[in-house]
Tab-separated table of C-alpha atoms and ligand atoms in Angstrom:
chain	number	residue	atom	x	y	z
A	1	MET	CA	2.191	-6.325	6.120
A	2	TYR	CA	3.104	-3.157	4.327
A	3	ILE	CA	5.294	-0.510	6.028
A	4	ILE	CA	6.702	2.618	4.502
A	5	PHE	CA	9.668	4.513	5.872
A	6	LEU	CA	9.429	8.215	5.325
A	7	GLY	CA	11.862	10.946	6.055
A	8	ALA	CA	14.513	13.257	4.489
A	9	PRO	CA	17.894	12.068	2.832
A	10	GLY	CA	20.152	11.044	5.575
A	11	ALA	CA	17.274	10.410	8.221
A	12	GLY	CA	18.165	6.794	8.632
A	13	LYS	CA	15.372	5.226	6.594
A	14	GLY	CA	17.499	2.495	4.847
A	15	THR	CA	19.377	1.758	8.161
A	16	GLN	CA	16.224	1.224	10.076
A	17	ALA	CA	14.268	-0.264	7.335
A	18	ALA	CA	16.781	-2.929	6.507
A	19	THR	CA	16.866	-3.932	10.390
A	20	LEU	CA	13.190	-4.210	10.488
A	21	ALA	CA	12.878	-6.324	7.201
A	22	ARG	CA	15.265	-8.729	8.728
A	23	GLU	CA	13.559	-8.855	11.983
A	24	LEU	CA	10.232	-9.239	10.496
A	25	ASN	CA	11.402	-11.474	7.591
A	26	LEU	CA	9.984	-9.164	5.064
A	27	VAL	CA	11.372	-7.812	1.778
A	28	HIS	CA	13.132	-4.389	1.923
A	29	ILE	CA	12.254	-2.573	-1.156
A	30	ALA	CA	14.650	0.690	-1.371
A	31	SER	CA	13.840	2.425	-4.715
A	32	GLY	CA	17.254	4.198	-4.214
A	33	ASP	CA	18.875	0.878	-4.115
A	34	LEU	CA	16.987	-0.605	-7.051
A	35	PHE	CA	18.210	2.390	-9.100
A	36	ARG	CA	21.916	2.115	-8.091
A	37	GLN	CA	21.680	-1.673	-8.799
A	38	ALA	CA	20.676	-0.884	-12.324
A	39	LEU	CA	23.260	1.777	-12.723
A	40	GLU	CA	26.128	-0.892	-11.684
A	41	GLN	CA	24.559	-3.156	-14.032
A	42	GLU	CA	24.385	-0.565	-16.919
A	43	THR	CA	20.891	-1.481	-17.599
A	44	GLU	CA	18.381	0.775	-19.586
A	45	LEU	CA	16.775	1.750	-16.256
A	46	GLY	CA	20.187	2.693	-14.936
A	47	ILE	CA	20.812	4.747	-17.789
A	48	GLN	CA	17.546	6.420	-17.533
A	49	ALA	CA	17.862	7.266	-13.829
A	50	LYS	CA	21.554	8.323	-13.665
A	51	SER	CA	21.439	12.008	-14.536
A	52	TYR	CA	18.499	12.696	-12.306
A	53	MET	CA	20.129	10.850	-9.369
A	54	GLU	CA	23.442	12.747	-9.885
A	55	LYS	CA	21.832	16.037	-9.605
A	56	GLY	CA	19.616	15.108	-6.666
A	57	MET	CA	16.468	15.282	-8.666
A	58	LEU	CA	13.651	12.620	-8.556
A	59	VAL	CA	13.475	10.121	-11.242
A	60	PRO	CA	10.202	10.705	-13.260
A	61	ASP	CA	7.289	9.099	-11.964
A	62	GLU	CA	6.488	6.756	-14.780
A	63	ILE	CA	9.958	5.203	-14.470
A	64	THR	CA	9.834	5.070	-10.824
A	65	ILE	CA	6.346	3.729	-10.270
A	66	ARG	CA	6.654	1.099	-12.886
A	67	MET	CA	9.981	-0.203	-11.179
A	68	VAL	CA	8.568	-0.421	-7.805
A	69	LEU	CA	5.239	-1.904	-8.827
A	70	GLU	CA	6.885	-4.637	-10.663
A	71	ARG	CA	9.107	-5.393	-7.701
A	72	LEU	CA	6.123	-5.465	-5.266
A	73	SER	CA	4.204	-7.859	-7.713
A	74	THR	CA	7.073	-10.648	-7.243
A	75	PRO	CA	6.159	-13.709	-5.165
A	76	ASP	CA	8.450	-12.685	-2.286
A	77	CYS	CA	6.259	-9.679	-1.618
A	78	GLU	CA	3.087	-11.763	-1.329
A	79	SER	CA	2.953	-11.217	2.676
A	80	GLY	CA	4.170	-7.723	2.567
A	81	ALA	CA	7.221	-5.607	2.166
A	82	ILE	CA	8.924	-2.658	3.769
A	83	LEU	CA	9.091	0.209	1.520
A	84	ASP	CA	12.116	2.931	1.709
A	85	GLY	CA	12.254	5.958	-0.579
A	86	PHE	CA	8.944	5.396	-2.105
A	87	PRO	CA	6.488	6.882	-2.382
A	88	ARG	CA	8.179	10.244	-2.693
A	89	ASN	CA	5.365	12.458	-3.946
A	90	LEU	CA	1.525	12.495	-3.975
A	91	LYS	CA	1.312	10.960	-7.433
A	92	GLN	CA	3.577	7.979	-6.358
A	93	ALA	CA	1.422	7.701	-3.175
A	94	GLU	CA	-2.038	7.596	-4.711
A	95	THR	CA	-0.775	5.164	-7.282
A	96	LEU	CA	0.754	2.693	-4.728
A	97	ASP	CA	-2.586	2.879	-2.632
A	98	GLN	CA	-4.722	2.083	-5.857
A	99	ALA	CA	-2.255	-0.666	-6.899
A	100	LEU	CA	-2.744	-2.224	-3.253
A	101	VAL	CA	-6.469	-1.823	-3.324
A	102	GLN	CA	-6.656	-3.928	-6.468
A	103	GLN	CA	-5.028	-6.815	-4.691
A	104	ALA	CA	-7.110	-6.287	-1.704
A	105	LYS	CA	-4.294	-4.926	0.280
A	106	ALA	CA	-3.195	-1.696	2.008
A	107	ILE	CA	-0.470	0.126	3.566
A	108	ASP	CA	-0.464	-0.665	7.145
A	109	LYS	CA	1.883	2.074	8.897
A	110	VAL	CA	4.228	4.784	7.685
A	111	VAL	CA	7.097	5.357	10.078
A	112	TYR	CA	8.176	9.047	9.501
A	113	ILE	CA	11.684	9.432	10.794
A	114	LYS	CA	12.434	13.033	11.836
A	115	VAL	CA	15.766	14.478	12.141
A	116	SER	CA	17.205	18.154	12.146
A	117	ASP	CA	18.817	19.414	8.976
A	118	LYS	CA	21.961	19.938	10.891
A	119	GLU	CA	22.110	16.208	11.807
A	120	LEU	CA	21.059	15.082	8.285
A	121	LEU	CA	24.203	16.998	6.942
A	122	ARG	CA	26.566	15.375	9.249
A	123	ARG	CA	25.242	12.015	8.501
A	124	LEU	CA	25.371	12.451	4.768
A	125	SER	CA	28.843	13.997	4.581
A	126	GLU	CA	30.332	10.943	6.657
A	127	ARG	CA	28.306	8.266	4.960
A	128	TRP	CA	30.002	5.095	3.249
A	129	VAL	CA	28.150	2.398	1.331
A	130	CYS	CA	28.611	-0.807	0.011
A	131	PRO	CA	28.212	-0.793	-3.756
A	132	SER	CA	27.336	-4.526	-3.814
A	133	CYS	CA	24.716	-4.968	-0.885
A	134	GLN	CA	24.064	-1.118	-0.466
A	135	ALA	CA	24.764	-1.411	3.367
A	136	PRO	CA	25.130	2.109	4.834
A	137	TYR	CA	27.938	2.962	7.260
A	138	HIS	CA	29.036	6.103	8.980
A	139	THR	CA	32.633	7.117	9.749
A	140	THR	CA	32.055	7.644	13.342
A	141	ASP	CA	28.509	6.380	14.394
A	142	SER	CA	28.331	3.244	12.559
A	143	PRO	CA	31.687	2.172	11.366
A	144	PRO	CA	32.314	-1.194	9.668
A	145	ARG	CA	34.369	-3.551	11.746
A	146	VAL	CA	37.264	-3.570	9.038
A	147	ARG	CA	38.023	-0.075	7.849
A	148	GLY	CA	36.827	0.491	4.399
A	149	ARG	CA	35.207	-2.951	4.045
A	150	CYS	CA	31.691	-4.067	4.160
A	151	ASP	CA	30.634	-6.224	7.260
A	152	ARG	CA	28.103	-8.359	5.185
A	153	CYS	CA	30.097	-9.080	1.974
A	154	ASP	CA	33.647	-7.457	2.493
A	155	SER	CA	33.313	-5.286	-0.641
A	156	GLU	CA	35.227	-2.075	-0.629
A	157	LEU	CA	33.174	0.646	0.591
A	158	GLN	CA	32.377	3.795	-1.441
A	159	LYS	CA	31.003	7.518	-1.085
A	160	ARG	CA	27.499	7.817	-3.118
A	161	PRO	CA	28.094	10.157	-6.035
A	162	ASP	CA	25.003	12.259	-4.861
A	163	ASP	CA	26.471	12.682	-1.563
A	164	THR	CA	28.244	15.970	-2.567
A	165	ALA	CA	27.479	19.205	-1.092
A	166	GLU	CA	25.510	20.474	-4.227
A	167	ALA	CA	23.615	17.317	-4.801
A	168	ILE	CA	22.635	17.176	-0.865
A	169	LYS	CA	21.550	20.654	-1.062
A	170	LYS	CA	19.113	19.874	-4.118
A	171	ARG	CA	17.931	16.740	-2.385
A	172	LEU	CA	16.784	18.479	0.681
A	173	GLU	CA	14.930	20.961	-1.523
A	174	VAL	CA	13.281	18.340	-3.451
A	175	TYR	CA	12.101	16.437	-0.152
A	176	PHE	CA	10.732	19.613	1.458
A	177	ALA	CA	8.907	20.560	-2.009
A	178	GLN	CA	7.668	17.234	-2.955
A	179	THR	CA	8.059	14.419	-0.318
A	180	ALA	CA	7.259	16.452	2.980
A	181	PRO	CA	3.491	16.780	1.973
A	182	LEU	CA	3.200	13.113	2.271
A	183	ILE	CA	3.496	13.572	5.972
A	184	ASP	CA	0.145	15.122	6.064
A	185	TYR	CA	-1.356	12.697	3.498
A	186	TYR	CA	-0.466	9.836	5.840
A	187	CYS	CA	-1.582	11.619	8.747
A	188	GLN	CA	-5.062	12.061	7.526
A	189	THR	CA	-5.159	8.156	6.890
A	190	GLY	CA	-4.318	7.683	10.690
A	191	LYS	CA	-1.336	5.656	9.437
A	192	LEU	CA	1.664	7.999	10.258
A	193	LEU	CA	3.819	7.154	13.276
A	194	GLU	CA	6.258	9.950	13.961
A	195	VAL	CA	9.600	8.951	15.246
A	196	ASP	CA	12.428	10.960	16.792
A	197	GLY	CA	15.392	9.908	14.680
A	198	GLU	CA	18.133	11.757	16.710
A	199	GLY	CA	20.396	9.351	18.855
A	200	SER	CA	22.287	6.138	18.185
A	201	VAL	CA	21.108	3.681	15.473
A	202	ASP	CA	20.019	1.204	18.277
A	203	GLU	CA	17.964	3.882	20.199
A	204	VAL	CA	16.084	4.995	17.112
A	205	ARG	CA	15.388	1.162	16.281
A	206	ARG	CA	13.754	0.831	19.743
A	207	ARG	CA	11.500	3.857	19.088
A	208	VAL	CA	10.527	2.553	15.769
A	209	VAL	CA	9.693	-0.799	17.247
A	210	SER	CA	7.710	0.954	20.164
A	211	ALA	CA	5.806	3.191	17.913
A	212	LEU	CA	4.756	0.194	15.819
A	213	HIS	CA	3.622	-1.510	18.972
A	214	HIS	CA	1.630	1.527	20.237
A	215	GLY	CA	0.255	2.088	16.614
A	216	GLU	CA	-1.454	-1.171	17.467
A	217	LEU	CA	0.028	-2.968	14.426
A	218	ALA	CA	-0.401	-6.783	14.691
A	219	TYR	CA	3.313	-6.858	15.207
A	220	PRO	CA	5.452	-9.507	16.672
A	221	ARG	CA	7.342	-8.536	19.677
A	222	LEU	CA	11.240	-8.245	18.899
B	301	AP5	P1	17.808	7.328	-1.970
B	301	AP5	O1	18.685	6.125	-2.007
B	301	AP5	O2	16.343	6.831	-1.520
B	301	AP5	O3	18.340	8.449	-1.110
B	301	AP5	P2	17.565	9.331	0.136
B	301	AP5	O4	16.171	9.547	0.105
B	301	AP5	O5	18.248	10.565	-0.279
B	301	AP5	O6	17.903	8.832	1.351
B	301	AP5	P3	19.308	8.317	1.597
B	301	AP5	O7	19.592	6.863	1.289
B	301	AP5	O8	20.451	9.260	1.588
B	301	AP5	O9	19.191	8.305	3.335
B	301	AP5	P4	18.609	7.349	4.328
B	301	AP5	O10	17.411	7.972	5.025
B	301	AP5	O11	18.404	5.878	3.910
B	301	AP5	O12	19.509	7.263	5.439
B	301	AP5	P5	20.841	6.165	5.803
B	301	AP5	O13	19.999	5.055	6.482
B	301	AP5	O14	21.648	5.807	4.533
B	301	AP5	O15	17.473	8.138	-3.429
B	301	AP5	C1	18.490	8.487	-4.034
B	301	AP5	C2	18.033	9.005	-5.346
B	301	AP5	O16	17.341	7.998	-6.351
B	301	AP5	C3	17.085	10.138	-5.253
B	301	AP5	O17	17.678	11.196	-5.088
B	301	AP5	C4	16.425	10.080	-6.662
B	301	AP5	O18	17.151	10.631	-7.720
B	301	AP5	C5	16.240	8.506	-6.949
B	301	AP5	N1	15.088	8.072	-6.330
B	301	AP5	C6	14.922	7.091	-5.385
B	301	AP5	N2	13.552	6.934	-4.893
B	301	AP5	C7	12.870	7.554	-5.779
B	301	AP5	C8	11.466	7.896	-5.884
B	301	AP5	N3	10.706	7.173	-5.215
B	301	AP5	N4	11.019	8.724	-7.031
B	301	AP5	C9	11.881	9.273	-7.739
B	301	AP5	N5	13.290	9.252	-7.607
B	301	AP5	C10	13.644	8.350	-6.705
B	301	AP5	O19	21.638	7.028	6.772
B	301	AP5	C11	22.627	7.995	6.337
B	301	AP5	C12	23.842	7.947	7.072
B	301	AP5	O20	23.591	8.097	8.542
B	301	AP5	C13	24.491	6.671	7.005
B	301	AP5	O21	26.008	6.859	7.078
B	301	AP5	C14	24.242	6.114	8.258
B	301	AP5	O22	25.228	4.873	8.552
B	301	AP5	C15	23.998	7.000	9.313
B	301	AP5	N6	22.974	6.701	10.423
B	301	AP5	C16	21.846	6.209	10.184
B	301	AP5	N7	20.988	6.242	11.350
B	301	AP5	C17	21.949	6.973	12.324
B	301	AP5	C18	21.798	7.191	13.638
B	301	AP5	N8	20.626	7.037	14.240
B	301	AP5	N9	22.766	7.948	14.158
B	301	AP5	C19	23.907	8.305	13.563
B	301	AP5	N10	24.081	7.966	12.270
B	301	AP5	C20	23.030	7.309	11.429
């Protein structure tokens, strides 16, 4: 089972994709997390991605596509994966489709989380993330149990360097110019499920599960 989470920066892709991956026992592949881990470890990949990420721009396709396809080819992804933040433009989407076809596989569903611009800004400006396991938190809506510490691994929470006003503005511009066209791309394949992303994390989760059921995905009842 291959499911893509699509949506603007701050729509809640990471939050929902991580929960669904745990519930379905699938690997959660978040391209942004892979880049941030590489940055943290100061690898060549991290160094290549750094300047693009800081400015809110997309990392070049050749770097991003290779990184995600390599991750997808590892044995733990054999039965499927939840993709979050990839693909992000038509070239990435078409390359992913071709790579899956070569393995007699295909994307099953694309969950598009739709959130107003006002709510996106509110979520991003109050976001905290765990630098170790990448879990996202929000000051008021999904705070950690202990202030400033990750619930899962107890690391100290941090602000993301690209959650500045300037970088958020750029990320939203890039999203509308390059990623939003994927809504039509997947709509034409009949795989797109649009989900209202406003409301609590749990309300959105229930809508995602319901959309997947109604989308007739062979999907275990949660
Ligand atoms: P990436 O990490 O993918 O960032 P993004 O797409 O901008 O998405 P975010 O992680 O900001 O938002 P999200 O939708 O996951 O929301 P979250 O769940 O955290 O990419 C970062 C950078 O890496 C890119 O700019 C680019 O440079 C590079 N990159 C990555 N992929 C690439 C690609 N394919 N090609 C090229 N470059 C790439 O939630 C946000 C906040 O809201 C959190 O605080 C959360 O707690 C809170 N929240 C979530 N849901 C709710 C809710 N229902 N109610 C209230 N609060 C909520």
